[in-house]
Amino acid sequence: MEQVCPLCNGLADAGVKCRACGMTMEDGGMWSDYAGPYAPYELTAHVKQENGGQCTHLLHCPQCGNEAYAIIQSDFI
Ligand SMILES: [Zn+2]
Ligand SMILES: [Zn+2]
């Protein structure tokens, strides 16, 4: 058994609707991705978060561009 974030692994959608327009928001990836492709410190922070059973994702709305953070609870697979 391994504890993984379902969003990081493409197992599930966030299922969050945009507060502004109601459109289903898309996963923009881990928030740490926005620090740049080579950000080992941020990546380490993410791994620590995931080990704690939670993973922070930045979602964006494809319709109006609204952004929101979602705390994703990891599942055991
Ligand atoms: Zn994740
Ligand atoms: Zn929207």
XYZ file of C-alpha atoms in Angstrom, residues 35 44 46 52 76:
5
model
C 8.304 27.855 -9.091
C 10.988 18.537 -1.545
C 5.708 19.015 -1.884
C 1.535 14.014 5.457
C -3.973 4.411 -0.394
